[in-house]
Structures are given as structure tokens and as C-alpha cells.
Amino acid sequence: MRIFINLICSLCLYCFACFAQAETQLQQHSIVFGVHSKTAPLEWRNNGVDQGFNLELMDRIGQLTNKRIVIRRKSFQQLLTDVHDPYSLIDVIAVVSPITIDRALSQSDPIYATHAKAYTLQGKSFINGWADLAGKRVAIKKGAFVDVYISGKEQNFTRVDVDLYETGFQLLIKGEVDVVIAENFVARRLMPLYPSIRSSSDPLIYGAFNFVSNYTNAPLMAQINDALRQLKLSGEYDRLVNKWFGTGREKVDLNSAQRRMLSLAIFVSLLSATGMLLTGYMSLSLRKRSKSLKMELAQRKRAEEVISKLSKQFQSVLDGIPHGVTLFNQAGECLWSNDNNNDLLSNPDFHYIDGEAFELKTALSDALSAQKSQITDMQIDNQYWQMQLHPIIDNQVVILLEETTEQHRLRQANDEASRLASLGELSAGVAHEINNPTGIIIHSIAFISDALRDLSEASEQYQKQNPFWSIAGMAPDSAMAELELSSQSINEGAERISRIVNDLKHYARPTLSNDYQPTCLNDVVEVSLRLTANQTKIFNVTTELMSPAPIVMGDAQQLHQVLINLIQNACHAIRQDADCYECSEHINIKTAVEDNHICLIVSDKGAGMDRATLQRITEPFFTTRRSSGGTGLGLSVCSRIIKEHKADMQITSRLGKGTVIKIRFPLDY
């Protein structure tokens, strides 16, 4: 009996050793297969299970080559980039190649034949060949076998590159292209979703599915070809073709998974039976220990089930959220992504909101060096995005992408409202400024009118005859001099009215962002002082304007808005400090060049600010004048405008001593 027990134990240990050795070999020898399709019959995921012709064929090849197949899902363009990179983790992808042209990669034997045709809206004429595409806008999927076929050939049509055939169909519906040249299998799946699109030609290009890899993987491709030929000779390849490409065969196949689970169940059953036999022949002294081990095993199994369930739920949540979530390592390699907008990170048009180009590796390096989360605003075309970088363990970074176009537009609308509110505050002052020259005009015109009526009845002869003759009660010579002075007054008053009205109209004109022109900083100061004349008239305002006048690249209207806000804040600060009215200088505005920067400096002798207020002064909606109508948007808007002009704002302030605000523009800007 003891010999029998020893034999059973040896057999179990041998089985465990074989199983462990096989698992180690599988982990050491694997093929990373990159896939991108999301619908049958080629490759797709259903309820977390990867299925399809390409996947099952590659799985059989892995069995024949004794390699484990690892699936990685990415976009088509990202897979093409990876397979050209000898250092990429992706070993093999399945693509279509024209039958007459090989790709510049290590390429397998043909897997399955296909073709590409032209697709148009219903009612359009039939396309007999490439010549019928002359003058048309044709959508071509970048990197697809149609792109490979026409590269280097003369094209008599306008090419429109798209990332997906579905994008081309959407452009066709919108009327932005005339024709889409698409691969047959994909087009067949898309046409039920777009009933107004039809096939409008015979096959234009014939191609075949192939496995391709980087040339550094040529030995691996040779093994894949050998395995593929074995499958064709054994007839198993034909069975797979009939299974996945036969009529009505676009379905999920779980048979292989079920067989693997059955094998595992049989193995577990045998293991359990062996354990039961061993347990039956063990001594009574070991029963208590056996019972505790069973309880521990049950607890671990329950824990594994809970962890597995939580993992699936977490994966489902990440895949379902609309924002992009991507995990990178220190080398910039994508470890995981939910495939939502992560292609923006490799788009050359994706840049920071201030115009600086975005480099993924540089951003990852900065985040890992600082070991601190970073939040930045990004832009591509007319879309705005918020990008968050969060360093985690093992020198990895999680990047979150969220579209903020609507929030950006709301902020612009809020800025416009703030500017209009400031304009309303200036209206009373403008009206007051208009009244003075208007009174001069009325007085002068009345005087000139009276004088002209008298002069019309007089002449030089009349003056000789009547030496006591006068004009408007004055001697003729004095009256003429007064008439001339009145004319000058009328002219000066009219010019003053024109300047004020023009400045106000220019300030109220809608903002055109990034429409920057060479702008004279001294002119900005003079216009802003004219627009705030009614508010500053009770203060002593001095200026120190640099000569020659400094020129910066910017939007004069936005710079007016900044300086007007600063002048108004200075006036409010001075009103809070009664002692300041005795100062000889209340507000000083200066332009200068300091430390390779063009500077605009506004200083006041007002109440000043404490440290807590100074730290929050540029926060939106923070104000110390809430009870008197302050909104807290002025300096927040100014800070954003200054940042968009690639300038910076330095604020120094002391309670009871006043405030100095210095805006520094780059000298070479």
C-alpha cells in the first residue's frame, strides 16, 4: 500500500512539473499580434473575448510554432507605425496588400483574397475604371492597400486622406468627397449603416490579406510561413475559411475556449480525484490539517472570483468612459488604452493652447522628473482639450484627455461680457467728454452766425462811411480775430469728439483671437487714458513713455482692455486710501525696456494688498469689492490675455504703500 501511495505522489509531482515547465516556455516564447478591426469576420472583441478568422489562424500558427499569441488592440495607423519600428512591442499585424505590389516589410504568404471598389451616393454614374475618377474628390484610407497601390503613380483626381473607411463614407454623405475607394469586406459591413451609398464599379484593385512584420523579425516570419503552409496542406486552412467566410458565418466562436476550459476542468477533476485518494489513505492525525487547507483553498477561490469580477468591471468602466485614458512607460510606449481620442497624442497638429508644439516623450519625461500631476489646455484645429498627466508607480504615466471646447467657448463669452461691462462703466465718462466739445461747437457757431449776419450787410465802403460800425458789438478787427479763434475752437472740439468716439468704437469691436499685429505700446497707453479720462480726472496721473515708442506683436483692443482694467483698479485702490489724495503723484504709467523685455508698468499710491489677497488676485470671481459691484473677472481676464501674448505679469504690493504691476513682453517677440 505504501508503494502505491508513493507511486501516486510521484505521478502527481511529475504532472505538476510538466505543467510548470510548459507554462514557463509559453511565457518565454510569444508572438504579439496587433489587431484593429471591430466587426466580423476578420477580428473583433465580443464580451471581452477576441474572435475572428485572423485571430484563430494566428492561434493555430502559434500552436505549430510552440509560441503563445498575445493580442494588442490599437488603431490601424498606430499599428502601421509600430510594425515599421524595430523596437516596437508589436511583432505581427494582418493587412491587405495589392497582389502586384509587396509592402516594404517582411510579408507572409497570402491568407485570403479580397478587392477594392468605388462607392458613391445613389444616382451617380457607374465608374468603369480609374479614368472615370478624373477631377473627382476621392477618399483614400491612409496606409491601406489602396494607398500602397496608387503611391508613386500619376493621379488625375483629388486625393482626400482618411483614417478609416467609415470616415470616408461620412464625408461622402456630407458631400465633401465624390467617391470612396474601399476594401470589400469593410464596405459590406458599413453599407447597411449608410443606405444612401452603393457600389458603383467593378473591382479596381485585387489584393490579399497577409501577415507582415518588421524585417528584424524575418526568422519569425519564416516560421509563420512554414506553419501557414502546413495548415493549407492539412486542409485545416480550408476549414477555417469555410467557417468564417461562408454565408452567414459572421459570428462569435467560443468552441476553442470551451475546449480549453474542458481540458482544464478534466485536469482539475483528475487532480481532485488524486487528492481524494491520498486523503483517504492519510492518517487521522492529518485530517484536521486537510480540513483547514480545504477551507483556505475555498477562501482563495472566492477571493479570486471577486478580484476577477472587479477587474472585468473596472475594464468595462474604462472602456465605456468617453474620455481618453492611456498608460505609457518611461520610453513612451503605450501599455494600455481605451482607444478614446488617444490618437491625438501622436497628431502633429495637437499643440498647447499658447501655440507651443506638443512632444509626447518630452511631456512624459517632465511629468516623471517632477513626480507631480500636470494639467494643461491643448488645441487642435477648432477643438480644445484638457490633458492631465499623472505619474504612477514603476515610472509610468497615465494621460487623460477630455474635450473642453464648450467650456472654452463659454469662457470666451464670459470674457466678452466682462469687456462689455467695462464698456458700460466708461459710458458716463465718454458722455461727459462729448458734452464739453459739443458746448464749444454750439457757442462758436452761434457767435459766428451772428457775426456773419452783420458782415453780410456791411462792406469796406460802409466802414469808411461809418467808422463806428461794429460786428456783433465788437470792433471789426477784434471781431474777425474772434471769428478766427472760434473757428479753431470748433475744429479742435470736433477732432476731440472724433478721437473719443473712434477709440470707443475700436474698444467695443468684437475680439479676433490670435489676430496679432505690430502694436505701438505708447499708443495703447494714450488711448486707454482717453477712455478712462472721466475716472482719472480727480487724480494726478503721470506718464513716462519711452522714445522711440516700443512695438510689440499683439491685439491692440485686448491690450486696451488690460490697461483699462489696471487703471480702473488703481482708481478704486486710491479711493480706499483717504491719505493718498494728498500725494503729488497718484498713478504713474511707464513704458521701458528692462532685462531684454519690453515693459508696461502701472504703479499707484493706493491702499495696497496683503499677501493672502495677492496670492488670489488673478483667480476668477475673486474680488475685494463684492459689496460695491465688483465681479472678480477683471484681472483673471487680463492674466489670460497676457498669457496669450506670451508675456508675464509681475505684481508687487504692500499695505498702505500702493501696488506696482509690471507686464513684460519678450523683446524678440
XYZ file of C-alpha atoms in Angstrom:
669
model
C 0.000 0.000 0.000
C 2.815 2.429 0.831
C 4.411 1.671 -2.568
C 1.087 2.511 -4.266
C 0.831 5.809 -2.375
C 4.413 6.736 -3.286
C 3.680 5.936 -6.912
C 0.598 8.187 -6.929
C 2.569 11.030 -5.302
C 5.387 10.716 -7.821
C 2.890 10.795 -10.682
C 1.266 13.980 -9.343
C 4.623 15.678 -8.822
C 5.635 14.777 -12.353
C 2.393 16.221 -13.767
C 2.895 19.446 -11.808
C 6.500 19.740 -13.005
C 5.492 19.221 -16.635
C 2.710 21.763 -16.337
C 5.038 24.367 -14.762
C 7.727 23.780 -17.387
C 5.224 24.170 -20.240
C 3.875 27.383 -18.732
C 7.421 28.802 -18.407
C 8.194 28.016 -22.036
C 4.962 29.708 -23.178
C 5.819 32.864 -21.246
C 9.312 32.965 -22.710
C 8.209 32.398 -26.323
C 5.309 34.551 -27.536
C 4.120 36.496 -30.599
C 2.474 39.929 -30.062
C -0.282 40.142 -32.705
C -1.666 43.661 -33.335
C -5.337 43.935 -34.385
C -7.630 46.869 -35.118
C -10.914 45.651 -36.679
C -14.045 45.820 -34.533
C -16.512 43.684 -36.551
C -16.680 40.181 -38.045
C -15.324 38.142 -39.813
C -11.652 39.098 -39.507
C -11.013 40.167 -35.919
C -13.174 41.691 -33.182
C -13.973 41.539 -29.491
C -17.287 40.271 -28.113
C -17.952 40.317 -24.349
C -14.231 40.631 -23.710
C -13.339 37.629 -25.962
C -11.195 38.225 -29.076
C -12.592 36.340 -32.103
C -12.207 36.175 -35.878
C -10.518 34.429 -38.813
C -7.156 36.182 -38.413
C -7.095 35.527 -34.658
C -7.947 31.814 -34.919
C -5.491 31.337 -37.788
C -2.711 33.046 -35.791
C -3.635 30.935 -32.757
C -3.126 27.722 -34.806
C 0.175 29.087 -36.116
C 1.240 29.758 -32.521
C 0.453 26.152 -31.613
C 2.506 24.838 -34.538
C 5.445 27.133 -33.726
C 5.158 26.473 -29.973
C 4.592 30.187 -29.257
C 1.990 31.957 -27.161
C -0.132 34.523 -29.050
C -0.634 37.871 -27.232
C -3.330 40.195 -28.642
C -2.832 44.005 -28.617
C -5.587 46.307 -29.915
C -4.649 49.673 -31.454
C -5.731 51.968 -34.289
C -4.762 50.972 -37.859
C -2.377 53.930 -38.276
C -0.716 53.201 -34.908
C -0.205 49.547 -35.895
C 1.432 50.590 -39.186
C 3.745 52.903 -37.246
C 4.606 50.168 -34.741
C 5.311 47.473 -37.347
C 7.838 49.783 -39.061
C 9.588 50.361 -35.722
C 12.161 47.615 -34.996
C 11.889 48.393 -31.264
C 8.087 48.171 -31.101
C 6.363 45.554 -28.953
C 4.107 44.612 -31.900
C 5.540 41.594 -33.790
C 2.921 40.881 -36.486
C -0.183 42.515 -37.978
C -2.610 41.405 -40.695
C -3.059 43.834 -43.602
C -4.200 43.754 -47.224
C -1.541 44.200 -49.923
C -2.068 44.609 -53.692
C -1.382 41.321 -55.472
C 1.201 43.025 -57.704
C 2.978 45.076 -55.029
C 4.721 43.935 -51.862
C 4.883 46.190 -48.831
C 8.263 47.381 -47.544
C 8.025 44.809 -44.743
C 8.617 41.123 -44.104
C 5.479 39.619 -45.667
C 3.839 36.181 -45.344
C 2.137 34.026 -47.963
C -1.376 35.223 -48.972
C -4.025 34.472 -46.363
C -7.267 35.397 -48.131
C -8.137 37.236 -51.344
C -10.140 40.465 -51.464
C -10.607 43.521 -53.683
C -11.435 47.235 -53.576
C -14.228 49.020 -55.455
C -15.547 52.548 -55.842
C -18.562 53.609 -53.728
C -20.769 56.651 -54.430
C -24.154 58.040 -53.470
C -27.181 56.569 -55.206
C -27.996 58.165 -58.529
C -24.376 58.795 -59.529
C -22.963 57.346 -62.769
C -21.209 53.971 -62.941
C -17.400 54.072 -62.740
C -15.814 51.827 -65.385
C -12.195 52.407 -64.352
C -9.604 54.783 -62.956
C -10.092 57.194 -65.879
C -13.655 57.931 -64.686
C -12.240 59.360 -61.427
C -10.668 62.344 -63.237
C -11.451 65.630 -61.491
C -13.280 63.928 -58.593
C -12.564 64.093 -54.866
C -11.620 60.543 -53.848
C -11.322 59.348 -50.215
C -8.337 57.012 -49.648
C -7.603 55.267 -46.324
C -4.054 56.230 -45.286
C -1.759 53.186 -45.206
C -4.352 50.758 -46.660
C -3.600 48.607 -49.703
C -5.333 51.148 -51.999
C -2.848 53.757 -50.725
C 0.049 51.344 -51.386
C -1.248 50.629 -54.898
C -1.559 54.266 -56.063
C 1.608 55.562 -54.353
C 4.088 56.779 -56.956
C 1.502 56.639 -59.752
C 0.054 59.593 -61.614
C -3.303 60.614 -60.148
C -5.804 62.659 -62.125
C -8.132 63.057 -59.158
C -8.047 64.982 -55.880
C -6.997 62.655 -53.081
C -8.553 63.068 -49.606
C -6.775 61.034 -46.892
C -8.959 59.467 -44.155
C -8.092 57.345 -41.125
C -10.978 54.862 -41.595
C -13.217 53.780 -44.457
C -16.164 54.785 -42.260
C -14.766 58.337 -42.136
C -14.749 58.320 -45.950
C -18.409 57.200 -46.007
C -19.320 60.015 -43.615
C -17.550 62.577 -45.835
C -19.424 61.113 -48.827
C -22.773 61.626 -47.050
C -21.787 65.236 -46.258
C -20.811 65.900 -49.887
C -17.178 66.615 -49.024
C -15.927 63.817 -51.331
C -17.362 62.308 -54.536
C -16.029 58.740 -54.350
C -14.718 56.366 -51.670
C -12.430 53.506 -52.744
C -12.869 50.865 -50.025
C -11.926 47.254 -49.323
C -14.780 44.822 -49.968
C -15.218 43.244 -46.506
C -15.290 46.559 -44.645
C -17.613 48.195 -47.196
C -20.102 45.319 -46.937
C -20.350 45.853 -43.189
C -20.701 49.639 -43.475
C -23.314 49.832 -46.258
C -26.272 48.762 -44.034
C -25.395 51.749 -41.820
C -25.369 54.117 -44.837
C -28.306 53.078 -47.098
C -27.782 56.017 -49.481
C -24.350 54.662 -50.533
C -23.962 51.974 -53.209
C -21.242 50.068 -55.035
C -20.619 51.880 -58.319
C -17.839 49.910 -60.026
C -16.342 46.520 -60.681
C -13.221 45.639 -58.666
C -10.492 48.241 -59.279
C -7.722 46.573 -57.240
C -7.216 42.955 -56.247
C -5.397 42.219 -53.053
C -4.745 39.559 -50.444
C -4.556 39.508 -46.663
C -1.013 38.876 -45.422
C 0.777 38.782 -42.106
C 3.517 41.448 -42.101
C 6.307 42.231 -39.672
C 9.438 44.326 -39.360
C 12.436 42.964 -41.279
C 14.176 42.354 -37.949
C 11.571 39.584 -37.428
C 12.389 37.774 -40.700
C 13.140 34.443 -38.891
C 9.762 34.699 -37.159
C 8.011 35.344 -40.498
C 9.719 32.240 -41.945
C 8.268 30.160 -39.101
C 4.815 31.690 -39.698
C 5.013 30.835 -43.414
C 6.014 27.228 -42.654
C 3.101 26.858 -40.250
C 0.690 28.519 -42.732
C 1.729 26.081 -45.465
C 1.241 23.123 -43.106
C -2.301 24.316 -42.379
C -3.040 24.636 -46.090
C -1.671 21.141 -46.830
C -3.600 19.566 -43.940
C -6.900 21.123 -45.030
C -7.381 22.961 -41.738
C -6.915 26.309 -43.531
C -9.880 25.468 -45.823
C -11.971 24.592 -42.768
C -11.233 27.989 -41.208
C -12.078 29.786 -44.469
C -15.388 27.935 -44.729
C -16.120 28.651 -41.082
C -15.516 32.426 -41.150
C -16.249 33.426 -44.751
C -19.154 31.094 -45.562
C -22.674 32.567 -45.912
C -23.996 33.681 -42.551
C -20.799 32.719 -40.725
C -20.048 36.149 -39.228
C -20.480 35.009 -35.626
C -18.618 34.561 -32.357
C -16.883 31.197 -31.991
C -16.286 30.078 -28.418
C -15.585 26.394 -29.200
C -11.831 26.717 -28.761
C -12.290 28.494 -25.434
C -14.781 25.813 -24.357
C -12.358 23.047 -25.280
C -9.599 24.700 -23.285
C -11.921 25.112 -20.315
C -12.989 21.435 -20.651
C -9.344 20.317 -20.656
C -8.676 22.435 -17.609
C -11.788 21.027 -15.899
C -10.668 17.454 -16.634
C -7.225 18.227 -15.261
C -8.726 19.771 -12.126
C -11.053 16.773 -11.768
C -8.169 14.317 -12.024
C -6.209 16.377 -9.559
C -9.162 16.426 -7.175
C -9.651 12.654 -7.504
C -5.975 12.041 -6.784
C -6.231 14.299 -3.776
C -9.265 12.388 -2.550
C -7.391 9.064 -2.858
C -4.424 10.458 -0.993
C -6.668 11.958 1.637
C -8.447 8.613 2.146
C -5.176 6.871 2.972
C -3.778 9.549 5.212
C -3.644 9.074 8.905
C -6.253 10.529 11.235
C -3.675 12.962 12.556
C -3.677 14.784 9.193
C -7.457 15.213 8.854
C -7.556 18.460 10.773
C -4.820 19.933 8.603
C -6.580 18.751 5.445
C -9.791 20.403 6.514
C -8.040 23.727 7.163
C -6.354 23.535 3.764
C -9.712 22.982 2.059
C -11.164 25.984 3.831
C -8.185 28.130 2.802
C -8.495 26.953 -0.791
C -12.197 27.860 -0.843
C -11.453 31.319 0.553
C -8.767 31.934 -2.064
C -11.091 30.800 -4.831
C -13.781 33.169 -3.645
C -11.206 35.961 -3.426
C -10.023 35.202 -6.978
C -13.617 35.307 -8.217
C -14.178 38.655 -6.536
C -10.912 40.051 -7.962
C -11.769 38.739 -11.432
C -15.222 40.320 -11.270
C -13.820 43.643 -10.082
C -11.173 43.544 -12.834
C -13.827 42.987 -15.507
C -15.992 45.763 -14.069
C -13.021 48.137 -13.945
C -12.096 47.253 -17.556
C -15.706 47.822 -18.643
C -15.787 51.231 -16.918
C -12.515 52.327 -18.535
C -13.663 51.165 -21.979
C -17.018 52.884 -21.541
C -15.974 56.363 -20.413
C -15.923 58.952 -23.245
C -12.578 60.450 -22.229
C -9.253 59.085 -23.427
C -7.271 57.069 -20.865
C -3.787 55.884 -21.893
C -0.933 54.344 -19.895
C 2.669 54.965 -21.012
C 6.015 53.794 -19.728
C 9.126 55.969 -19.430
C 10.189 55.145 -23.021
C 6.908 56.497 -24.433
C 5.472 53.047 -25.227
C 1.692 52.669 -24.925
C 0.989 49.949 -22.336
C -2.804 50.230 -22.339
C -5.514 52.462 -23.791
C -9.294 52.556 -24.007
C -8.886 53.784 -27.626
C -10.844 57.024 -26.995
C -9.073 60.002 -28.623
C -5.582 58.647 -27.783
C -4.583 59.164 -31.448
C -4.469 62.915 -30.662
C -1.227 62.354 -28.756
C 0.555 61.406 -31.996
C -1.158 64.025 -34.176
C 1.342 66.725 -35.315
C -1.439 69.363 -35.228
C -2.084 68.735 -31.499
C -0.406 71.602 -29.595
C -0.545 73.628 -26.385
C -3.070 76.456 -26.302
C -0.283 79.048 -26.444
C 0.897 77.580 -29.773
C 3.881 75.573 -28.493
C 4.291 72.186 -30.203
C 3.432 69.085 -28.182
C 6.030 66.308 -27.841
C 4.756 63.190 -26.069
C 8.160 61.953 -24.863
C 9.083 65.405 -23.532
C 5.785 65.686 -21.638
C 6.243 62.193 -20.138
C 9.816 63.000 -19.118
C 8.754 66.279 -17.458
C 5.944 64.580 -15.533
C 8.217 61.773 -14.300
C 11.011 64.193 -13.361
C 8.663 66.413 -11.345
C 6.691 63.434 -9.936
C 3.704 65.755 -9.865
C 0.394 65.755 -11.718
C 0.157 68.258 -14.556
C -2.959 69.774 -16.155
C -2.644 71.722 -19.427
C -5.002 73.109 -22.069
C -4.471 71.827 -25.614
C -5.833 72.699 -29.065
C -6.212 71.026 -32.456
C -7.945 72.920 -35.261
C -11.073 74.440 -33.620
C -11.244 71.924 -30.766
C -9.921 72.458 -27.247
C -8.867 69.660 -24.892
C -7.710 69.371 -21.305
C -4.779 66.977 -20.854
C -3.889 65.560 -17.447
C -0.614 63.687 -16.774
C -0.443 61.662 -13.556
C 2.805 59.816 -12.642
C 2.243 56.416 -11.009
C 4.458 53.563 -9.829
C 7.155 51.870 -11.950
C 7.937 55.086 -13.886
C 4.589 55.030 -15.687
C 2.303 57.923 -16.574
C -1.475 57.956 -17.068
C -2.697 60.542 -19.595
C -6.351 61.652 -19.502
C -7.869 63.577 -22.424
C -11.158 65.486 -22.078
C -12.662 67.758 -24.715
C -13.312 71.270 -23.336
C -14.403 73.063 -26.499
C -17.745 74.052 -24.975
C -16.115 75.282 -21.753
C -13.627 77.329 -23.799
C -16.450 78.945 -25.742
C -18.295 79.727 -22.518
C -15.131 81.330 -21.128
C -14.791 83.461 -24.268
C -18.415 84.529 -23.882
C -17.743 85.378 -20.241
C -14.698 87.453 -21.239
C -16.811 89.301 -23.802
C -19.424 90.018 -21.137
C -16.728 91.358 -18.810
C -15.398 93.624 -21.534
C -18.905 94.942 -22.264
C -19.438 95.578 -18.549
C -16.250 97.649 -18.523
C -17.505 99.478 -21.606
C -20.709 100.365 -19.779
C -18.719 101.785 -16.883
C -16.889 104.038 -19.338
C -20.068 105.309 -20.999
C -20.720 108.051 -18.421
C -17.189 109.365 -18.816
C -17.450 109.333 -22.612
C -20.734 111.242 -22.449
C -19.126 113.829 -20.197
C -16.174 114.203 -22.561
C -18.503 114.648 -25.526
C -20.519 117.376 -23.796
C -17.579 119.790 -23.402
C -16.547 119.991 -27.077
C -20.218 120.000 -28.060
C -20.783 123.123 -25.928
C -17.785 124.797 -27.571
C -19.157 123.971 -31.010
C -22.605 125.375 -30.195
C -21.177 128.575 -28.663
C -18.782 129.167 -31.567
C -21.399 128.515 -34.245
C -23.840 130.916 -32.551
C -21.183 133.631 -32.386
C -20.087 133.108 -35.996
C -23.677 133.089 -37.191
C -24.408 136.455 -35.521
C -21.200 137.930 -36.899
C -21.812 136.668 -40.418
C -25.336 138.144 -40.487
C -23.880 141.570 -39.575
C -20.992 141.255 -42.024
C -23.321 140.354 -44.867
C -24.857 143.839 -44.638
C -21.533 145.623 -44.409
C -18.717 146.391 -46.778
C -15.433 148.174 -46.796
C -17.195 151.225 -48.139
C -19.727 151.117 -45.335
C -16.916 151.004 -42.789
C -15.328 154.118 -44.321
C -18.616 155.910 -44.189
C -19.398 154.780 -40.678
C -16.257 154.499 -38.539
C -18.360 153.471 -35.553
C -19.691 150.385 -37.313
C -19.176 147.167 -35.268
C -19.644 143.440 -35.761
C -21.599 141.690 -33.037
C -20.907 144.608 -30.751
C -17.133 144.471 -31.340
C -14.657 146.400 -33.474
C -14.301 144.832 -36.928
C -10.662 143.863 -36.379
C -11.381 142.288 -32.976
C -14.483 140.548 -34.328
C -12.515 138.990 -37.185
C -9.894 137.755 -34.737
C -12.598 136.308 -32.513
C -14.211 134.633 -35.530
C -10.896 133.002 -36.377
C -10.421 131.827 -32.769
C -13.958 130.442 -32.731
C -13.276 128.503 -35.917
C -10.200 126.998 -34.349
C -12.209 126.059 -31.261
C -14.833 124.383 -33.435
C -12.161 122.408 -35.241
C -10.412 121.308 -32.043
C -13.685 120.294 -30.408
C -14.740 118.276 -33.446
C -11.372 116.486 -33.554
C -11.614 115.664 -29.865
C -15.101 114.205 -30.336
C -13.837 112.136 -33.271
C -10.909 110.709 -31.297
C -13.059 109.699 -28.322
C -15.787 108.122 -30.447
C -13.267 106.247 -32.604
C -11.439 104.918 -29.558
C -14.723 103.769 -28.028
C -15.826 102.077 -31.260
C -12.495 100.290 -31.555
C -12.692 99.130 -27.928
C -16.229 97.763 -28.442
C -15.303 95.890 -31.641
C -15.556 92.027 -31.237
C -12.235 90.357 -30.377
C -10.437 88.348 -33.069
C -8.222 85.914 -31.146
C -4.622 85.467 -32.302
C -5.014 88.221 -34.929
C -1.797 89.858 -33.760
C -0.248 92.878 -35.487
C 2.686 95.194 -34.655
C 1.231 97.479 -31.964
C 2.698 100.689 -30.516
C 2.677 100.372 -26.724
C 2.687 104.187 -26.264
C -0.490 104.427 -28.395
C -2.129 101.803 -26.171
C -1.352 103.974 -23.126
C -2.719 107.160 -24.737
C -5.940 105.537 -25.964
C -6.572 103.889 -22.580
C -6.062 107.214 -20.765
C -8.533 108.943 -23.098
C -11.142 106.229 -22.457
C -10.673 106.481 -18.660
C -10.389 110.294 -18.555
C -13.601 110.725 -16.545
C -12.416 108.262 -13.867
C -8.869 109.648 -13.608
C -9.674 113.374 -13.792
C -9.659 113.730 -9.988
C -6.257 112.029 -9.714
C -2.778 113.127 -10.681
C -1.797 110.721 -13.489
C 1.746 110.895 -14.890
C 3.308 109.026 -17.806
C 6.873 108.105 -18.733
C 6.701 106.884 -22.317
C 9.850 105.513 -23.918
C 11.175 107.129 -27.091
C 11.302 105.716 -29.671
C 7.994 104.051 -28.878
C 8.314 100.277 -28.200
C 6.478 97.940 -30.605
C 5.023 94.564 -29.569
C 3.115 91.909 -31.517
C -0.411 91.792 -30.191
C -4.048 92.789 -30.420
C -4.419 96.480 -29.583
C -8.029 96.051 -28.478
C -7.108 93.320 -25.955
C -4.164 95.372 -24.663
C -6.541 98.354 -24.219
C -8.781 96.074 -22.172
C -5.852 95.017 -19.955
C -4.571 98.569 -19.316
C -8.085 99.985 -18.731
C -8.706 97.287 -16.101
C -5.404 98.133 -14.388
C -6.166 101.888 -14.420
C -9.661 101.298 -13.004
C -8.263 99.052 -10.251
C -5.711 101.754 -9.375
C -8.508 104.345 -9.103
C -10.509 102.065 -6.791
C -7.411 101.423 -4.649
C -6.749 105.160 -4.281
C -10.376 105.866 -3.283
C -9.962 103.350 -0.425
C -6.956 105.289 0.939
C -8.004 108.782 2.068
C -4.399 109.823 2.792
C -3.438 109.216 -0.830
C -5.356 112.279 -2.034
C -2.567 114.405 -0.574
C 0.071 112.655 -2.726
C 1.712 114.594 -5.530
C 1.509 111.549 -7.789
C -1.416 109.125 -7.672
C -0.918 106.908 -10.748
C 2.161 106.503 -12.945
C 2.223 104.655 -16.287
C 5.596 103.842 -17.810
C 6.936 102.058 -20.916
C 10.553 100.874 -20.904
C 12.989 98.114 -21.878
C 14.366 96.080 -18.958
C 16.333 92.799 -18.999
C 15.580 92.014 -22.671
C 11.860 92.653 -22.136
C 9.537 95.451 -23.224
C 7.751 96.529 -20.047
C 4.439 98.277 -19.365
C 4.431 99.396 -15.707
C 1.379 100.731 -13.837
C 2.009 101.916 -10.265
C -0.352 103.576 -7.790
C -0.156 105.024 -4.292
C -3.354 103.319 -3.174
C -4.250 101.088 -0.260
C -2.159 98.112 -1.433
C -2.819 94.408 -0.797
C -1.823 91.845 1.836
C -0.134 88.550 0.964
C -3.347 86.474 1.030
C -5.104 88.831 -1.393
C -2.030 88.986 -3.646
C -1.943 85.183 -3.993
C -5.566 85.038 -5.194
C -5.781 88.267 -7.180
C -5.932 86.528 -10.607
C -8.461 83.858 -9.584
C -11.803 84.097 -11.449
C -14.599 85.687 -9.374
C -12.252 86.672 -6.507
C -12.821 90.333 -5.549
C -12.460 92.601 -2.537
C -15.217 94.890 -3.862
C -18.154 92.431 -3.913
C -20.391 94.827 -1.972
C -19.715 97.682 -4.424
C -20.408 95.659 -7.575
C -17.036 94.021 -8.275
C -17.239 90.751 -10.289
C -13.692 89.407 -9.793
C -13.222 88.849 -13.527
C -11.015 91.834 -14.460
C -7.543 90.577 -13.504
C -8.482 86.989 -14.412
C -9.266 88.117 -17.968
C -6.115 90.283 -18.010
C -3.984 87.303 -16.923
C -5.340 85.154 -19.757
C -4.814 87.885 -22.386
C -1.245 88.482 -21.186
C -0.502 84.743 -21.332
C -1.875 84.534 -24.891
C 0.524 87.361 -25.836
C 3.417 85.220 -24.463
C 4.006 87.845 -21.788
C 4.022 87.631 -17.999
C 2.650 89.847 -15.223
C 4.559 90.653 -12.031
C 2.626 92.176 -9.099
C 4.237 93.707 -6.011
C 2.133 95.355 -3.322
C 2.322 96.468 0.318
C -0.496 97.573 2.574
C -0.565 101.364 2.749
C 2.266 101.689 0.200
C 0.490 101.015 -3.100
C 0.838 98.497 -5.903
C 3.155 98.078 -8.907
C 2.065 95.853 -11.835
C 4.671 95.130 -14.489
C 3.737 93.432 -17.792
C 6.804 92.063 -19.610
C 6.720 91.280 -23.350
C 9.612 89.335 -24.948
C 11.944 91.734 -26.744
C 12.297 89.396 -29.733
C 8.561 88.628 -29.911
